[in-house]
Amino acid sequence: MNDSSSGAIGVFDSGVGGLTAVKELHRLMPNENIVYLGDTARVPYGTKSKETIRKYALQDIEFLKKYNVKMYIVACGTVSAVMTTSPVFDGEKLYTGVLLPAVQAACAATKNKRIGVIATSATVKSGSYGKAIRAIIPDAKVVGKACPMFVPLVENGYTSKDCTVTRLIAEEYLEVMKKEQVDTLILGCTHYPLLSDIIADIMGENVKLISSGAEAAKYAQAVLTENNLLSDRKENGWLKLFCTDSAEMFSENVETFLGKSTNYTVESCMIDSAE
Ligand code: DGL
């Protein structure tokens, strides 16, 4: 195995949401080593200023650098949307955010060119999804809706299909998507796939849901393949999960995202928060 291909895939998010990308990465490429950072002490990012989000993201990347990372995945919709134009990575490493892969999948899926984007306030405010969609389909109608209550609901485990409070909130948020008759809905925040049962139920079977985390994982597989960087390890790779707050609390959520059969370790860590 050459040295570069033996490196890990480094993934980060503000919390547990990015595990939707990890789940898909592990399913597609079980032999890869994956290191994940969930910045649980500072979640949510989506209500913070651009400057703060950028500062946090750079610190998250700095932490991951210790793990011989061959590709970074910004599994946070907010960071991906707010920092699309910022050259934050050293030129040598491959990286992807979740925005472009999700947009490409949505543009391929839509038939009526009416695409909805649900995400955090910072993501919707950035306008980045609309810009990226219209770069592919210039006359697309893009409907954005911030759903700030979804992240705390997911982080607190209110994800089951029959959770009345989540359903009520989701109905309110999604009303505009139904009114605008979108046929494709991007879950632009990586926490939201945990609510996909409820969202799918409300939107109906004719609306295609796009998980930004899962699309980023597929995209990463294509990029690693293209660059001849897939691991040729025969056995399963390791999955190291780090969080910046209590590992116990984080672990409770991890199982909901990854299921019982995945092997992983969870550790709490300090990230360098020096200015
Ligand atoms: N998973 C993050 C995102 O995709 C969570 C949002 C947040 O931290 O506010 O945006």
GROMACS .gro file of C-alpha atoms and ligand atoms in nm:
model
  285
    1MET     CA    1   0.000   0.000   0.000
    2ASN     CA    2   0.151   0.338  -0.082
    3ASP     CA    3   0.178   0.589   0.197
    4SER     CA    4  -0.091   0.825   0.066
    5SER     CA    5  -0.357   0.561   0.012
    6SER     CA    6  -0.307   0.427   0.366
    7GLY     CA    7  -0.411   0.763   0.512
    8ALA     CA    8  -0.746   0.821   0.677
    9ILE     CA    9  -1.053   1.005   0.560
   10GLY     CA   10  -1.101   1.302   0.795
   11VAL     CA   11  -1.456   1.416   0.855
   12PHE     CA   12  -1.595   1.690   1.077
   13ASP     CA   13  -1.920   1.852   1.176
   14SER     CA   14  -2.049   2.069   1.456
   15GLY     CA   15  -2.202   1.764   1.622
   16VAL     CA   16  -2.339   1.421   1.539
   17GLY     CA   17  -2.497   1.517   1.205
   18GLY     CA   18  -2.186   1.445   0.998
   19LEU     CA   19  -2.219   1.082   1.097
   20THR     CA   20  -2.474   1.054   0.815
   21ALA     CA   21  -2.172   1.096   0.586
   22VAL     CA   22  -1.963   0.855   0.792
   23LYS     CA   23  -2.232   0.589   0.773
   24GLU     CA   24  -2.236   0.605   0.396
   25LEU     CA   25  -1.854   0.622   0.375
   26HIS     CA   26  -1.825   0.309   0.585
   27ARG     CA   27  -2.090   0.130   0.378
   28LEU     CA   28  -1.920   0.221   0.049
   29MET     CA   29  -1.559   0.178   0.162
   30PRO     CA   30  -1.542  -0.045   0.472
   31ASN     CA   31  -1.164  -0.081   0.438
   32GLU     CA   32  -1.094   0.286   0.486
   33ASN     CA   33  -0.978   0.435   0.815
   34ILE     CA   34  -1.204   0.722   0.917
   35VAL     CA   35  -1.141   0.988   1.179
   36TYR     CA   36  -1.438   1.203   1.278
   37LEU     CA   37  -1.463   1.516   1.487
   38GLY     CA   38  -1.797   1.637   1.620
   39ASP     CA   39  -1.757   1.977   1.782
   40THR     CA   40  -2.032   1.903   2.032
   41ALA     CA   41  -1.916   2.166   2.280
   42ARG     CA   42  -1.992   2.441   2.029
   43VAL     CA   43  -2.289   2.300   1.835
   44PRO     CA   44  -2.489   2.456   1.670
   45TYR     CA   45  -2.279   2.641   1.412
   46GLY     CA   46  -2.580   2.739   1.206
   47THR     CA   47  -2.685   3.028   1.426
   48LYS     CA   48  -2.334   3.178   1.445
   49SER     CA   49  -2.167   3.449   1.237
   50LYS     CA   50  -1.962   3.372   0.927
   51GLU     CA   51  -1.642   3.472   1.109
   52THR     CA   52  -1.710   3.240   1.402
   53ILE     CA   53  -1.804   2.949   1.175
   54ARG     CA   54  -1.484   2.996   0.979
   55LYS     CA   55  -1.271   3.011   1.294
   56TYR     CA   56  -1.428   2.692   1.432
   57ALA     CA   57  -1.390   2.508   1.101
   58LEU     CA   58  -1.019   2.592   1.078
   59GLN     CA   59  -0.966   2.462   1.431
   60ASP     CA   60  -1.154   2.141   1.348
   61ILE     CA   61  -0.932   2.084   1.044
   62GLU     CA   62  -0.621   2.151   1.252
   63PHE     CA   63  -0.728   1.874   1.489
   64LEU     CA   64  -0.785   1.623   1.207
   65LYS     CA   65  -0.443   1.697   1.056
   66LYS     CA   66  -0.283   1.483   1.328
   67TYR     CA   67  -0.430   1.168   1.175
   68ASN     CA   68  -0.249   1.143   0.842
   69VAL     CA   69  -0.561   1.245   0.653
   70LYS     CA   70  -0.567   1.184   0.276
   71MET     CA   71  -0.904   1.349   0.217
   72TYR     CA   72  -1.117   1.586   0.422
   73ILE     CA   73  -1.493   1.588   0.420
   74VAL     CA   74  -1.665   1.893   0.559
   75ALA     CA   75  -1.974   1.705   0.673
   76CYS     CA   76  -2.138   2.022   0.796
   77GLY     CA   77  -2.383   2.195   0.566
   78THR     CA   78  -2.326   2.524   0.739
   79VAL     CA   79  -1.947   2.526   0.699
   80SER     CA   80  -1.979   2.399   0.340
   81ALA     CA   81  -2.221   2.678   0.250
   82VAL     CA   82  -2.049   2.960   0.432
   83MET     CA   83  -1.693   2.881   0.323
   84THR     CA   84  -1.743   2.772  -0.038
   85THR     CA   85  -1.513   3.035  -0.175
   86SER     CA   86  -1.251   3.030   0.098
   87PRO     CA   87  -0.931   2.841   0.028
   88VAL     CA   88  -0.909   2.682   0.371
   89PHE     CA   89  -0.718   2.368   0.288
   90ASP     CA   90  -0.351   2.336   0.211
   91GLY     CA   91  -0.327   2.271  -0.160
   92GLU     CA   92  -0.199   1.916  -0.121
   93LYS     CA   93  -0.503   1.746   0.026
   94LEU     CA   94  -0.825   1.647  -0.136
   95TYR     CA   95  -1.143   1.772   0.020
   96THR     CA   96  -1.512   1.810  -0.036
   97GLY     CA   97  -1.792   1.986   0.141
   98VAL     CA   98  -2.148   1.856   0.123
   99LEU     CA   99  -2.287   2.136  -0.094
  100LEU     CA  100  -2.163   2.051  -0.440
  101PRO     CA  101  -2.233   1.676  -0.421
  102ALA     CA  102  -2.587   1.747  -0.295
  103VAL     CA  103  -2.650   2.006  -0.563
  104GLN     CA  104  -2.528   1.776  -0.840
  105ALA     CA  105  -2.754   1.497  -0.717
  106ALA     CA  106  -3.054   1.731  -0.689
  107CYS     CA  107  -3.003   1.875  -1.036
  108ALA     CA  108  -2.983   1.524  -1.179
  109ALA     CA  109  -3.301   1.421  -0.995
  110THR     CA  110  -3.536   1.714  -1.059
  111LYS     CA  111  -3.787   1.694  -1.341
  112ASN     CA  112  -3.982   2.014  -1.283
  113LYS     CA  113  -3.670   2.223  -1.196
  114ARG     CA  114  -3.821   2.320  -0.860
  115ILE     CA  115  -3.572   2.234  -0.588
  116GLY     CA  116  -3.617   2.291  -0.216
  117VAL     CA  117  -3.331   2.337   0.030
  118ILE     CA  118  -3.385   2.297   0.402
  119ALA     CA  119  -3.089   2.386   0.618
  120THR     CA  120  -2.964   2.598   0.906
  121SER     CA  121  -3.021   2.974   0.911
  122ALA     CA  122  -2.656   3.045   0.820
  123THR     CA  123  -2.674   2.809   0.520
  124VAL     CA  124  -2.996   2.954   0.386
  125LYS     CA  125  -2.874   3.309   0.443
  126SER     CA  126  -2.551   3.237   0.250
  127GLY     CA  127  -2.747   3.180  -0.072
  128SER     CA  128  -2.478   2.930  -0.173
  129TYR     CA  129  -2.719   2.650  -0.263
  130GLY     CA  130  -2.920   2.872  -0.498
  131LYS     CA  131  -2.602   2.992  -0.668
  132ALA     CA  132  -2.466   2.642  -0.715
  133ILE     CA  133  -2.799   2.505  -0.844
  134ARG     CA  134  -2.843   2.786  -1.093
  135ALA     CA  135  -2.490   2.730  -1.220
  136ILE     CA  136  -2.617   2.391  -1.339
  137ILE     CA  137  -2.983   2.473  -1.416
  138PRO     CA  138  -3.004   2.848  -1.481
  139ASP     CA  139  -3.385   2.863  -1.476
  140ALA     CA  140  -3.429   2.648  -1.166
  141LYS     CA  141  -3.666   2.767  -0.896
  142VAL     CA  142  -3.488   2.727  -0.563
  143VAL     CA  143  -3.689   2.746  -0.242
  144GLY     CA  144  -3.484   2.779   0.076
  145LYS     CA  145  -3.615   2.737   0.427
  146ALA     CA  146  -3.421   2.758   0.751
  147CYS     CA  147  -3.526   2.493   1.003
  148PRO     CA  148  -3.340   2.597   1.319
  149MET     CA  149  -3.533   2.365   1.549
  150PHE     CA  150  -3.436   2.047   1.364
  151VAL     CA  151  -3.077   2.029   1.497
  152PRO     CA  152  -3.173   2.044   1.868
  153LEU     CA  153  -3.451   1.791   1.804
  154VAL     CA  154  -3.204   1.550   1.645
  155GLU     CA  155  -2.931   1.610   1.905
  156ASN     CA  156  -3.190   1.532   2.174
  157GLY     CA  157  -3.317   1.217   2.007
  158TYR     CA  158  -3.661   1.339   1.894
  159THR     CA  159  -3.633   1.154   1.566
  160SER     CA  160  -3.892   0.879   1.563
  161LYS     CA  161  -4.167   0.884   1.306
  162ASP     CA  162  -4.440   0.913   1.563
  163CYS     CA  163  -4.286   1.199   1.759
  164THR     CA  164  -4.572   1.450   1.764
  165VAL     CA  165  -4.366   1.755   1.845
  166THR     CA  166  -4.117   1.696   1.562
  167ARG     CA  167  -4.397   1.627   1.316
  168LEU     CA  168  -4.578   1.950   1.404
  169ILE     CA  169  -4.261   2.155   1.361
  170ALA     CA  170  -4.174   1.976   1.036
  171GLU     CA  171  -4.522   2.038   0.894
  172GLU     CA  172  -4.484   2.407   0.964
  173TYR     CA  173  -4.134   2.425   0.807
  174LEU     CA  174  -4.227   2.220   0.500
  175GLU     CA  175  -4.551   2.397   0.416
  176VAL     CA  176  -4.372   2.630   0.174
  177MET     CA  177  -4.208   2.335  -0.003
  178LYS     CA  178  -4.545   2.178  -0.068
  179LYS     CA  179  -4.693   2.509  -0.179
  180GLU     CA  180  -4.405   2.565  -0.422
  181GLN     CA  181  -4.439   2.207  -0.551
  182VAL     CA  182  -4.073   2.118  -0.531
  183ASP     CA  183  -4.006   1.770  -0.665
  184THR     CA  184  -3.660   1.745  -0.504
  185LEU     CA  185  -3.568   1.846  -0.151
  186ILE     CA  186  -3.208   1.883  -0.037
  187LEU     CA  187  -3.150   1.803   0.328
  188GLY     CA  188  -2.880   2.070   0.339
  189CYS     CA  189  -2.791   2.009   0.700
  190THR     CA  190  -2.630   1.674   0.777
  191HIS     CA  191  -2.846   1.626   1.087
  192TYR     CA  192  -3.169   1.617   0.889
  193PRO     CA  193  -3.154   1.263   0.739
  194LEU     CA  194  -3.237   1.143   1.089
  195LEU     CA  195  -3.575   1.306   1.032
  196SER     CA  196  -3.621   1.170   0.681
  197ASP     CA  197  -3.907   0.937   0.778
  198ILE     CA  198  -4.114   1.230   0.898
  199ILE     CA  199  -4.002   1.459   0.614
  200ALA     CA  200  -4.079   1.194   0.350
  201ASP     CA  201  -4.418   1.133   0.504
  202ILE     CA  202  -4.508   1.501   0.490
  203MET     CA  203  -4.366   1.566   0.142
  204GLY     CA  204  -4.514   1.252  -0.016
  205GLU     CA  205  -4.358   0.980  -0.226
  206ASN     CA  206  -4.316   1.191  -0.539
  207VAL     CA  207  -4.060   1.419  -0.377
  208LYS     CA  208  -3.701   1.297  -0.387
  209LEU     CA  209  -3.500   1.364  -0.070
  210ILE     CA  210  -3.129   1.426  -0.111
  211SER     CA  211  -2.906   1.359   0.190
  212SER     CA  212  -2.613   1.598   0.164
  213GLY     CA  213  -2.393   1.380   0.387
  214ALA     CA  214  -2.454   1.062   0.190
  215GLU     CA  215  -2.395   1.243  -0.141
  216ALA     CA  216  -2.063   1.379  -0.007
  217ALA     CA  217  -1.958   1.023   0.079
  218LYS     CA  218  -2.034   0.901  -0.275
  219TYR     CA  219  -1.847   1.200  -0.415
  220ALA     CA  220  -1.546   1.124  -0.191
  221GLN     CA  221  -1.539   0.766  -0.316
  222ALA     CA  222  -1.531   0.889  -0.675
  223VAL     CA  223  -1.252   1.138  -0.599
  224LEU     CA  224  -1.039   0.882  -0.414
  225THR     CA  225  -1.088   0.633  -0.695
  226GLU     CA  226  -0.993   0.888  -0.957
  227ASN     CA  227  -0.678   0.979  -0.765
  228ASN     CA  228  -0.581   0.619  -0.703
  229LEU     CA  229  -0.603   0.673  -0.330
  230LEU     CA  230  -0.839   0.397  -0.224
  231SER     CA  231  -0.695   0.177   0.047
  232ASP     CA  232  -0.601  -0.176  -0.054
  233ARG     CA  233  -0.633  -0.294   0.306
  234LYS     CA  234  -0.808  -0.632   0.320
  235GLU     CA  235  -0.958  -0.596   0.664
  236ASN     CA  236  -1.205  -0.332   0.787
  237GLY     CA  237  -1.056   0.008   0.857
  238TRP     CA  238  -1.083   0.174   1.199
  239LEU     CA  239  -1.338   0.436   1.285
  240LYS     CA  240  -1.220   0.685   1.548
  241LEU     CA  241  -1.481   0.931   1.667
  242PHE     CA  242  -1.390   1.239   1.868
  243CYS     CA  243  -1.614   1.497   2.028
  244THR     CA  244  -1.534   1.816   2.214
  245ASP     CA  245  -1.788   1.764   2.493
  246SER     CA  246  -1.883   1.458   2.698
  247ALA     CA  247  -1.805   1.130   2.521
  248GLU     CA  248  -2.086   0.964   2.711
  249MET     CA  249  -2.350   1.198   2.576
  250PHE     CA  250  -2.207   1.176   2.226
  251SER     CA  251  -2.201   0.796   2.236
  252GLU     CA  252  -2.574   0.780   2.307
  253ASN     CA  253  -2.638   0.958   1.978
  254VAL     CA  254  -2.376   0.774   1.775
  255GLU     CA  255  -2.564   0.447   1.787
  256THR     CA  256  -2.878   0.611   1.648
  257PHE     CA  257  -2.676   0.728   1.349
  258LEU     CA  258  -2.445   0.433   1.285
  259GLY     CA  259  -2.651   0.140   1.410
  260LYS     CA  260  -2.540  -0.133   1.649
  261SER     CA  261  -2.324  -0.338   1.415
  262THR     CA  262  -2.054  -0.079   1.338
  263ASN     CA  263  -1.730  -0.090   1.541
  264TYR     CA  264  -1.593   0.242   1.653
  265THR     CA  265  -1.420   0.416   1.941
  266VAL     CA  266  -1.536   0.740   2.098
  267GLU     CA  267  -1.309   0.983   2.280
  268SER     CA  268  -1.352   1.330   2.410
  269CYS     CA  269  -1.083   1.576   2.298
  270MET     CA  270  -0.970   1.934   2.333
  271ILE     CA  271  -0.922   2.126   2.014
  272ASP     CA  272  -0.678   2.409   1.981
  273SER     CA  273  -0.894   2.715   2.025
  274ALA     CA  274  -0.610   2.968   2.028
  275GLU     CA  275  -0.689   3.273   1.817
  276DGL     N1  276  -2.477   1.931   1.073
  276DGL     C1  277  -2.464   2.073   1.075
  276DGL     C2  278  -2.500   2.129   0.936
  276DGL     O1  279  -2.505   2.053   0.845
  276DGL     C3  280  -2.541   2.115   1.190
  276DGL     C4  281  -2.584   2.251   1.196
  276DGL     C5  282  -2.538   2.335   1.308
  276DGL     O2  283  -2.438   2.311   1.370
  276DGL     O3  284  -2.609   2.433   1.329
  276DGL     O4  285  -2.519   2.243   0.913
   0.00000   0.00000   0.00000
